[in-house]
Structure formats: C-alpha cells, structure tokens
Amino acid sequence: MSLPKHLQETFSPEEIQFIVENEPIKIFPRITTRQRVNMVNKNASQHWKLITTDDWALNNMVATQSTTVVLWIALLLKQQSKCSIVAPEWLTVRALDRHIQYEKKNTDRFSELPWNWLVLARILFNRAPEDFHDPVHELRSRIQDLREIRQTKVLKGLKYLNESHLQLDNLSLLEINELRPFIVDIMDKLREIHSAAVVAGNEDGNNEEDDFDFS
Amino acid sequence: MGYYDIDDILADSVEIPCKFQHDIPGLGYLENNPGKPVKKNAKLELPLWLARILAIIDGDTNEGELNQDEESVPFVELLTPDMFSPKVINAIKADPTSLDLHAINSYFYALALKWISLFSDREFADIVTTLLLERSQAINNHASSVSVEFKSSLDSVRGTQVTAGASNAAASMFLLTLDEFEKKVYKKSHESYKETKKWMFEK
C-alpha cells in the first residue's frame, strides 16, 4: 500500500520525536532580533514568518532574556550557537530523584512525568549537553533508572491484559509506542475470542446480561 | 479476519473429521472414489471451509414440506479434531508456555476462534484466553530482549550493521513453538522494541 507496512498502525520513533519537537521550550537567545521602533519597516524582509507556530517570540528576542520558542527552532538555533536551551524543571537531579522515590514507593502506578520525558531527555542530552546545571552523566543515569523501573512495572501490568480495557496513567508517548503493537494485537485477539463465545451464545438464547457490558 | 486474509484462507483449509448423516450420490470424490455415493455414517476429513457450511445446512431442504415437523439433520456432523481433544486441553491447562502449539496446529488460534463461534463453547473460550494470556507474557519477554550491537554500527568500520545479536538457544526453542498468529505478534513487537532502542542509542 501507499503507506509502508511498519507505519500503518503505529508511529516510528522518529515520528514521535517530530511530535515532541513541536512543543514549546524556554531558551536564552544569544542574538537580538527585536527591532528598534524607527527601524521596523526597513528590515521587514529579515523577519521570521511562520505559519505553524507563533513568530512573535522569534522577532522579539533579546540576548540573554529568556523566551519561549518551539523545540525544533530552539535546536536549530542551538546548532548555530545562537541560543542556549533551558532544561525543564523536571530535568534536574533533585526532581528526578523525587520521581525515582515515588516510583519505588508506589509499585502500582507511574509517577507524573510529562508525556514526552524520554524523548525530550534524549534530545537535550545529545544536542544541548552543556546547558544543564547538573552533570549530564548523573541525569542520564537517573533517566535510565526511571526507564528501568517503569519497564518492570509495565511487565507486571501486562499480566492483566483483557478483552475490554486497560488504564495506563502517566505512561509516556514513547513507552506507549513501543508497547502498542503487542498490547493491541493481544487484546484484539482476546476480544475476538470473547465475543465469538458471547455472540454465538446469544443466538442460542442463553445470553447472560452481564457479559454484554463490554461488547 | 478478512476475505483476502491469506492466513485466514490457509486456516480454513485445515481438515476436520466429519461424519456424514445422509446417503448422497455423486459425492464419492470426497472419499477419493468418484462416481460412488457417500454412505451415511461415513467418516471423512473435510477442509473447514466446506465442513463449516455442510454442518449448518440441512440435507432436507430440497425435499420441501414433507418432513417439516422433524428436526432437520445437517449433511455432516463435525467431530472433535485432535487439536481440541481433551489431551491437548489438559496440556494447555498444565503449562501453556511449554506447549508446542506449532506442532499441534500452526493456525491454532484462528481455528479455535472458528470452533468457538461454531459451538458457542464458553468453556473452551476461557481455556484459549488463558492460553493466549500466559503465552503472551513469554512472547513479550522474548520480543523485548533486544541485543543490538551498537559498537559495529557506531564504528561503521565493517559497513554492515549487525542488529540482531545471536539469540540464545532458549529463545529460539520457544520461538519454534509459536503458532502463526503469535509469530506475527512476536515479529511486530520485536521490531517495535528494536526500533525504539536503536533510536534511543544511536546518533
């Protein structure tokens, strides 16, 4: 078909990164784009004109005054050393330690990390490692810890797959994305088995009401 | 399961033991002796696509109103095939993960599903559900244990990228017991874990 098979029901990790790159992030610009009042019309051609994101912030950057832009622009500016990226507040050793504590204490739930934590952490570690206040290797190891703790919880949760539903609060997009093919396929088959027995049973006239809540 | 689904077509061609409940002239070629009639109570193996229909349609339809009062008897009666025999069901109950589903039938789930909807067999549905659930845990374990050799891809000295490391003997033994549906699930989820891991650690 026109869409490759491996993309038909899910996202590739690159597409997940693309989605995450559309999120706003705080930066310290190292350039000034704000025009003086009397120069506004002269350099109009140098203005950013964007249709997918707000270009006001980009046309009003003042060096070292923090501002918020979309992540993909931040990465482009960072690449040319025209800004430094401010790491979000959850991406500090202290905050991550708190999350790890929470994960260890509550074995039945996931801690409230943002939906893009894994992707954002990886992007920033690779592209802006010198912009962190904490040493990157410590952050890296804590992200890895979190990932492993959550993976064991996922493994535990998979024992409760059923034909109707599953609640996965606070599971991030990348974590959901790597599980999607497995969970969806298995639950789909469970549902087929369940409904084959139930629907056929109904035709025979021995339907039990409570079985129809899910179907 | 779609009309054009190859796996469904292959599953439908699995043969099921059937008992004829009528004398039917001309159908002897099902028993490999064309020209002869099929006798009542003859036991034959018919592909599921044929057996399923013959087990539903009754043989008296063209005789019309003569014996409407009697309960109509379908052409064939389906007998329990080996793959759903008590022996297999006990083996499933004992230990789902060590069962060689591929040897029993490579389309076990597809056939079980058809069997369940034919007979509305809830008990069997429950057994298959636990079977799938237990085995899915093992499938996930094998799918998620990705050994990617990043060294070789990072060095890019060798040119060829070794992605799937040598899977150990225990894993490959288990993978040989998977039925076609489970193989698909394994392949897809393994691919997914691998792609994610590759994205996380490369570049």
Coordinates of C-alpha atoms in Angstrom, one line a residue:
Chain A
M1 CA 0.0 0.0 0.0
S2 CA 1.0 3.6 -0.2
L3 CA 2.0 3.6 3.5
P4 CA 4.7 1.2 4.4
K5 CA 3.6 -1.8 6.5
H6 CA 5.5 -0.9 9.6
L7 CA 3.9 2.5 9.8
Q8 CA 0.3 1.5 9.2
E9 CA -0.8 1.2 12.8
T10 CA 1.8 3.0 14.8
F11 CA 4.4 5.7 14.8
S12 CA 8.1 5.2 14.3
P13 CA 10.4 6.7 17.0
E14 CA 11.4 9.4 14.5
E15 CA 7.8 10.5 14.2
I16 CA 7.4 10.6 18.0
Q17 CA 10.5 12.8 18.0
F18 CA 8.8 15.0 15.4
I19 CA 5.7 15.3 17.6
V20 CA 7.8 16.2 20.6
E21 CA 9.7 18.8 18.6
N22 CA 6.5 20.8 18.3
E23 CA 6.4 21.6 22.0
P24 CA 7.4 25.0 23.4
I25 CA 10.7 25.2 25.3
K26 CA 12.5 28.1 27.2
I27 CA 15.7 29.4 25.7
F28 CA 18.3 32.1 26.4
P29 CA 18.9 33.7 23.0
R30 CA 22.4 34.9 22.2
I31 CA 21.2 37.2 19.4
T32 CA 18.9 40.1 19.4
T33 CA 16.1 40.2 16.8
R34 CA 14.0 42.9 18.3
Q35 CA 14.0 45.9 16.0
R36 CA 14.1 49.5 17.2
V37 CA 10.9 51.4 16.5
N38 CA 12.4 53.5 13.8
M39 CA 13.9 50.5 12.0
V40 CA 10.8 48.3 11.9
N41 CA 9.9 48.8 8.3
K42 CA 13.5 48.8 6.9
N43 CA 14.4 45.3 7.7
A44 CA 11.0 43.7 7.3
S45 CA 12.4 41.1 4.9
Q46 CA 14.5 39.7 7.7
H47 CA 11.5 38.9 9.9
W48 CA 10.5 35.3 10.6
K49 CA 7.2 34.5 9.1
L50 CA 6.0 31.1 10.2
I51 CA 2.6 29.5 9.7
T52 CA 2.8 26.6 12.1
T53 CA 3.9 28.5 15.1
D54 CA 3.8 31.9 16.7
D55 CA 6.6 34.0 15.2
W56 CA 6.2 37.0 17.6
A57 CA 8.7 35.5 20.1
L58 CA 11.3 35.0 17.4
N59 CA 11.1 38.5 16.2
N60 CA 11.4 39.9 19.7
M61 CA 14.4 38.1 21.0
V62 CA 16.8 40.0 23.2
A63 CA 20.1 38.4 24.0
T64 CA 20.2 36.6 27.4
Q65 CA 16.5 37.4 28.1
S66 CA 14.7 34.1 28.3
T67 CA 11.9 33.4 25.9
T68 CA 9.8 30.5 24.8
V69 CA 10.0 29.0 21.3
V70 CA 9.2 25.7 19.7
L71 CA 11.7 23.0 20.3
W72 CA 12.7 22.5 16.7
I73 CA 13.6 26.1 16.3
A74 CA 15.5 26.0 19.6
L75 CA 17.5 23.1 18.3
L76 CA 18.3 24.9 15.0
L77 CA 19.4 28.0 16.9
K78 CA 21.4 25.9 19.3
Q79 CA 23.2 24.2 16.5
Q80 CA 24.5 27.6 15.4
S81 CA 25.2 28.6 19.0
K82 CA 22.7 31.3 18.8
C83 CA 20.9 30.3 22.0
S84 CA 21.2 28.0 25.0
I85 CA 18.3 25.8 26.0
V86 CA 16.9 26.0 29.5
A87 CA 16.2 22.5 30.7
P88 CA 12.7 22.0 32.1
E89 CA 12.4 21.8 35.9
W90 CA 11.7 18.1 36.0
L91 CA 15.1 17.5 34.3
T92 CA 17.2 18.2 37.3
V93 CA 18.9 15.7 39.7
R94 CA 16.6 16.7 42.5
A95 CA 13.4 16.4 40.6
L96 CA 14.4 13.1 39.0
D97 CA 15.4 11.7 42.4
R98 CA 11.9 12.6 43.7
H99 CA 10.3 10.8 40.8
I100 CA 12.5 7.7 41.4
Q101 CA 11.4 7.8 45.1
Y102 CA 7.8 8.0 44.0
E103 CA 8.2 5.1 41.6
K104 CA 9.8 2.9 44.2
K105 CA 7.2 3.7 46.8
N106 CA 4.1 3.3 44.6
T107 CA 4.6 -0.1 42.9
D108 CA 1.1 0.1 41.4
R109 CA 1.3 3.4 39.5
F110 CA 3.6 5.5 37.3
S111 CA 4.9 8.9 38.5
E112 CA 3.7 12.0 36.9
L113 CA 6.5 12.6 34.4
P114 CA 5.5 14.7 31.3
W115 CA 4.3 12.7 28.3
N116 CA 7.5 13.4 26.4
W117 CA 10.1 12.9 29.1
L118 CA 12.1 10.1 27.5
V119 CA 12.2 11.8 24.1
L120 CA 13.0 15.3 25.4
A121 CA 15.7 14.0 27.7
R122 CA 17.4 12.1 24.9
I123 CA 17.2 15.1 22.5
L124 CA 18.6 17.5 25.1
F125 CA 21.3 15.2 26.3
N126 CA 22.5 14.8 22.7
R127 CA 22.0 18.3 21.4
A128 CA 22.5 20.6 24.4
P129 CA 24.6 18.7 27.0
E130 CA 26.5 21.8 28.2
D131 CA 23.3 23.7 29.1
F132 CA 22.5 21.7 32.2
H133 CA 23.2 22.8 35.7
D134 CA 23.7 19.3 36.9
P135 CA 26.3 17.0 35.4
V136 CA 24.8 15.2 32.4
H137 CA 26.1 11.7 33.3
E138 CA 24.1 11.9 36.5
L139 CA 21.0 13.0 34.7
R140 CA 21.5 10.2 32.2
S141 CA 21.8 7.6 34.8
R142 CA 18.7 8.8 36.6
I143 CA 16.7 8.8 33.4
Q144 CA 17.9 5.2 32.8
D145 CA 16.9 4.3 36.3
L146 CA 13.4 5.7 35.8
R147 CA 13.1 3.9 32.5
E148 CA 14.1 0.5 34.0
I149 CA 11.7 0.9 37.0
R150 CA 8.9 1.8 34.7
Q151 CA 9.6 -1.1 32.4
T152 CA 9.4 -3.6 35.2
K153 CA 6.0 -2.1 36.1
V154 CA 4.8 -2.4 32.6
L155 CA 5.8 -6.0 32.6
K156 CA 3.8 -6.6 35.7
G157 CA 0.8 -4.8 34.1
L158 CA 0.8 -7.0 31.1
K159 CA -0.4 -9.8 33.2
Y160 CA -3.7 -8.1 33.4
L161 CA -4.4 -7.8 29.7
N162 CA -8.1 -8.4 29.0
E163 CA -10.7 -8.0 26.3
S164 CA -12.2 -4.7 27.4
H165 CA -9.8 -2.1 28.6
L166 CA -6.5 -1.0 30.2
Q167 CA -5.6 2.1 32.2
L168 CA -2.1 3.4 31.7
D169 CA -2.0 6.8 33.5
N170 CA 1.3 8.7 33.1
L171 CA 2.8 6.3 30.7
S172 CA 4.7 8.4 28.2
L173 CA 4.3 8.5 24.4
L174 CA 7.4 6.6 23.6
E175 CA 6.7 4.0 26.2
I176 CA 3.2 3.5 24.8
N177 CA 4.5 3.5 21.3
E178 CA 6.9 0.6 21.8
L179 CA 4.2 -1.4 23.5
R180 CA 1.4 -0.6 21.1
P181 CA 1.8 -3.4 18.6
F182 CA 2.0 -6.1 21.3
I183 CA -0.8 -4.8 23.6
V184 CA -3.2 -4.0 20.8
D185 CA -2.7 -7.3 19.0
I186 CA -3.1 -9.5 22.1
M187 CA -6.1 -7.5 23.4
D188 CA -7.7 -7.7 19.9
K189 CA -7.4 -11.5 19.9
L190 CA -8.7 -11.7 23.4
R191 CA -11.7 -9.6 22.4
E192 CA -12.3 -11.8 19.3
I193 CA -12.3 -15.0 21.4
H194 CA -14.5 -13.4 24.0
S195 CA -17.1 -12.0 21.5
A196 CA -17.1 -15.3 19.5
A197 CA -18.3 -17.1 22.6
V198 CA -20.7 -14.4 23.7
V199 CA -22.3 -13.5 20.4
A200 CA -22.8 -17.2 19.5
G201 CA -24.2 -17.8 23.0
N202 CA -26.7 -15.1 22.5
E203 CA -28.1 -16.7 19.3
D204 CA -28.7 -19.9 21.2
G205 CA -30.8 -17.9 23.6
N206 CA -28.8 -18.4 26.7
N207 CA -27.5 -14.9 27.0
E208 CA -26.2 -13.6 30.3
E209 CA -26.8 -9.9 30.7
D210 CA -23.5 -9.1 32.5
D211 CA -21.4 -10.4 29.6
F212 CA -22.8 -7.7 27.4
D213 CA -21.4 -4.8 29.3
F214 CA -18.2 -4.9 27.3
S215 CA -19.2 -6.0 23.9
Chain B
M1 CA -10.4 -11.8 9.6
G2 CA -10.9 -10.5 6.1
Y3 CA -11.9 -12.2 2.9
Y4 CA -8.5 -11.6 1.4
D5 CA -6.6 -12.5 4.5
I6 CA -4.0 -15.2 3.4
D7 CA -3.7 -16.6 6.9
D8 CA -7.4 -16.9 7.2
I9 CA -7.6 -18.8 3.9
L10 CA -4.9 -21.2 4.9
A11 CA -6.5 -21.7 8.3
D12 CA -9.8 -22.5 6.5
S13 CA -8.1 -25.3 4.5
V14 CA -7.2 -27.3 7.6
E15 CA -9.1 -30.6 7.6
I16 CA -11.7 -31.5 10.2
P17 CA -13.1 -35.0 10.8
C18 CA -16.7 -35.2 9.8
K19 CA -19.4 -37.9 9.8
F20 CA -22.0 -37.9 7.0
Q21 CA -25.6 -38.2 8.2
H22 CA -27.1 -38.9 4.8
D23 CA -26.5 -41.1 1.8
I24 CA -25.5 -38.7 -1.0
P25 CA -25.0 -39.9 -4.6
G26 CA -22.2 -38.4 -6.6
L27 CA -20.1 -37.1 -3.8
G28 CA -17.8 -40.1 -3.7
Y29 CA -14.9 -38.0 -4.9
L30 CA -14.6 -36.6 -1.3
E31 CA -13.6 -40.1 -0.4
N32 CA -11.3 -40.4 -3.4
N33 CA -13.6 -42.8 -5.3
P34 CA -15.6 -40.7 -7.7
G35 CA -18.8 -42.0 -9.2
K36 CA -19.8 -43.7 -6.0
P37 CA -22.2 -42.3 -3.4
V38 CA -21.1 -41.2 0.1
K39 CA -22.7 -43.6 2.6
K40 CA -24.4 -42.5 5.8
N41 CA -22.1 -42.6 8.8
A42 CA -19.0 -42.4 6.6
K43 CA -16.2 -40.6 8.3
L44 CA -14.1 -38.2 6.2
E45 CA -11.7 -35.4 6.7
L46 CA -13.1 -32.2 5.1
P47 CA -11.5 -28.8 4.9
L48 CA -13.0 -26.4 7.3
W49 CA -14.4 -24.1 4.6
L50 CA -16.5 -27.0 3.3
A51 CA -17.3 -28.7 6.6
R52 CA -18.4 -25.5 8.2
I53 CA -21.1 -25.0 5.6
L54 CA -22.2 -28.6 5.5
A55 CA -22.5 -28.8 9.2
I56 CA -25.1 -25.9 9.1
I57 CA -27.2 -26.6 6.0
D58 CA -29.6 -29.5 6.5
G59 CA -30.0 -32.1 3.8
D60 CA -33.7 -31.9 3.7
T61 CA -34.1 -28.5 2.1
N62 CA -34.9 -29.7 -1.3
E63 CA -37.5 -32.3 -0.1
G64 CA -39.6 -29.4 0.9
E65 CA -42.6 -29.7 3.2
L66 CA -42.7 -33.4 3.6
N67 CA -40.8 -33.6 6.8
Q68 CA -41.1 -30.2 8.3
D69 CA -42.1 -31.4 11.6
E70 CA -38.9 -33.4 12.2
E71 CA -35.9 -31.6 13.3
S72 CA -33.7 -31.2 10.2
V73 CA -30.4 -33.0 10.2
P74 CA -27.4 -31.2 8.6
F75 CA -25.3 -33.0 6.0
V76 CA -22.4 -33.7 8.3
E77 CA -21.6 -33.7 11.9
L78 CA -18.3 -32.2 13.0
L79 CA -16.3 -34.5 15.2
T80 CA -13.8 -33.0 17.6
P81 CA -10.4 -32.8 15.9
D82 CA -7.2 -33.9 17.6
M83 CA -6.1 -30.4 18.2
F84 CA -9.1 -29.7 20.5
S85 CA -9.1 -33.1 22.2
P86 CA -9.1 -33.5 26.0
K87 CA -5.4 -34.5 25.8
V88 CA -4.5 -31.1 24.3
I89 CA -6.8 -29.2 26.6
N90 CA -5.2 -30.8 29.6
A91 CA -1.7 -29.9 28.3
I92 CA -2.9 -26.3 27.9
K93 CA -4.2 -26.3 31.5
A94 CA -1.0 -27.8 32.8
D95 CA 1.6 -25.4 31.3
P96 CA 0.7 -23.1 28.4
T97 CA 4.2 -21.8 27.8
S98 CA 5.9 -25.2 27.3
L99 CA 3.3 -26.3 24.9
D100 CA 4.4 -26.8 21.3
L101 CA 1.5 -25.0 19.6
H102 CA 3.1 -25.0 16.2
A103 CA 3.2 -28.8 16.3
I104 CA -0.4 -29.1 17.3
N105 CA -1.6 -26.8 14.6
S106 CA 0.1 -23.8 13.1
Y107 CA -3.2 -21.9 13.0
F108 CA -4.3 -22.9 16.4
Y109 CA -5.9 -19.6 17.4
A110 CA -7.6 -19.0 14.1
L111 CA -9.2 -22.4 14.3
A112 CA -10.0 -22.2 17.9
L113 CA -11.8 -18.9 17.2
K114 CA -13.9 -20.5 14.4
W115 CA -14.6 -23.5 16.6
I116 CA -15.7 -21.4 19.5
S117 CA -18.1 -19.4 17.3
L118 CA -19.5 -22.5 15.7
F119 CA -20.3 -24.2 19.0
S120 CA -20.5 -21.2 21.3
D121 CA -18.2 -23.0 23.6
R122 CA -17.6 -20.7 26.5
E123 CA -15.5 -23.2 28.5
F124 CA -13.1 -23.6 25.6
A125 CA -13.1 -19.9 25.1
D126 CA -11.9 -19.4 28.7
I127 CA -9.1 -22.0 28.2
V128 CA -7.9 -20.3 25.0
T129 CA -8.0 -17.0 26.7
T130 CA -5.7 -18.1 29.5
L131 CA -3.5 -19.9 27.0
L132 CA -3.1 -16.7 25.0
L133 CA -2.5 -14.6 28.0
E134 CA 0.1 -16.8 29.5
R135 CA 2.0 -17.3 26.3
S136 CA 1.8 -13.6 25.5
Q137 CA 3.9 -12.9 28.6
A138 CA 6.6 -15.2 27.3
I139 CA 6.3 -13.7 23.8
N140 CA 6.8 -10.2 25.2
N141 CA 9.8 -11.3 27.2
H142 CA 11.5 -12.7 24.1
A143 CA 10.4 -9.7 22.0
S144 CA 11.8 -7.1 24.4
S145 CA 15.2 -8.7 25.0
V146 CA 16.8 -7.0 22.1
S147 CA 20.5 -7.3 21.7
V148 CA 21.7 -4.6 19.4
E149 CA 25.4 -4.3 18.6
F150 CA 25.8 -0.6 18.7
K151 CA 29.6 -0.8 18.5
S152 CA 29.6 -2.1 15.0
S153 CA 27.0 0.5 13.8
L154 CA 28.8 3.3 15.5
D155 CA 32.2 2.3 14.3
S156 CA 30.8 1.8 10.8
V157 CA 34.1 0.1 10.0
R158 CA 32.5 -3.1 8.9
G159 CA 29.9 -1.3 6.9
T160 CA 27.3 -3.9 7.6
Q161 CA 25.3 -3.3 10.7
V162 CA 24.7 -6.2 13.0
T163 CA 21.4 -5.5 14.6
A164 CA 20.0 -8.7 15.9
G165 CA 22.7 -10.3 18.0
A166 CA 22.9 -14.1 18.4
S167 CA 19.7 -15.1 20.1
N168 CA 20.3 -17.7 22.6
A169 CA 19.2 -21.3 22.4
A170 CA 16.4 -21.0 24.9
A171 CA 14.7 -18.2 23.0
S172 CA 14.9 -19.9 19.6
M173 CA 13.5 -23.1 21.2
F174 CA 10.5 -21.1 22.3
L175 CA 10.1 -19.3 19.1
L176 CA 9.8 -22.7 17.3
T177 CA 6.7 -23.4 19.3
L178 CA 4.8 -20.3 18.3
D179 CA 1.7 -20.5 16.1
E180 CA 1.3 -18.2 13.1
F181 CA -0.6 -15.5 14.9
E182 CA 1.9 -15.5 17.8
K183 CA 4.7 -15.3 15.3
K184 CA 3.2 -12.2 13.8
V185 CA 2.8 -10.6 17.2
Y186 CA 6.3 -11.5 18.1
K187 CA 7.7 -10.1 14.9
K188 CA 5.8 -6.8 15.2
S189 CA 6.6 -6.2 18.9
H190 CA 10.2 -7.2 18.5
E191 CA 10.5 -4.8 15.6
S192 CA 8.9 -2.1 17.7
Y193 CA 11.3 -2.6 20.7
K194 CA 14.3 -2.8 18.4
E195 CA 13.4 0.5 16.6
T196 CA 12.9 2.3 19.9
K197 CA 16.2 1.0 21.2
K198 CA 18.0 1.9 18.1
W199 CA 16.6 5.4 18.1
M200 CA 17.5 5.8 21.8
F201 CA 21.1 4.9 21.5
E202 CA 22.2 5.9 18.0
K203 CA 23.3 9.3 16.7

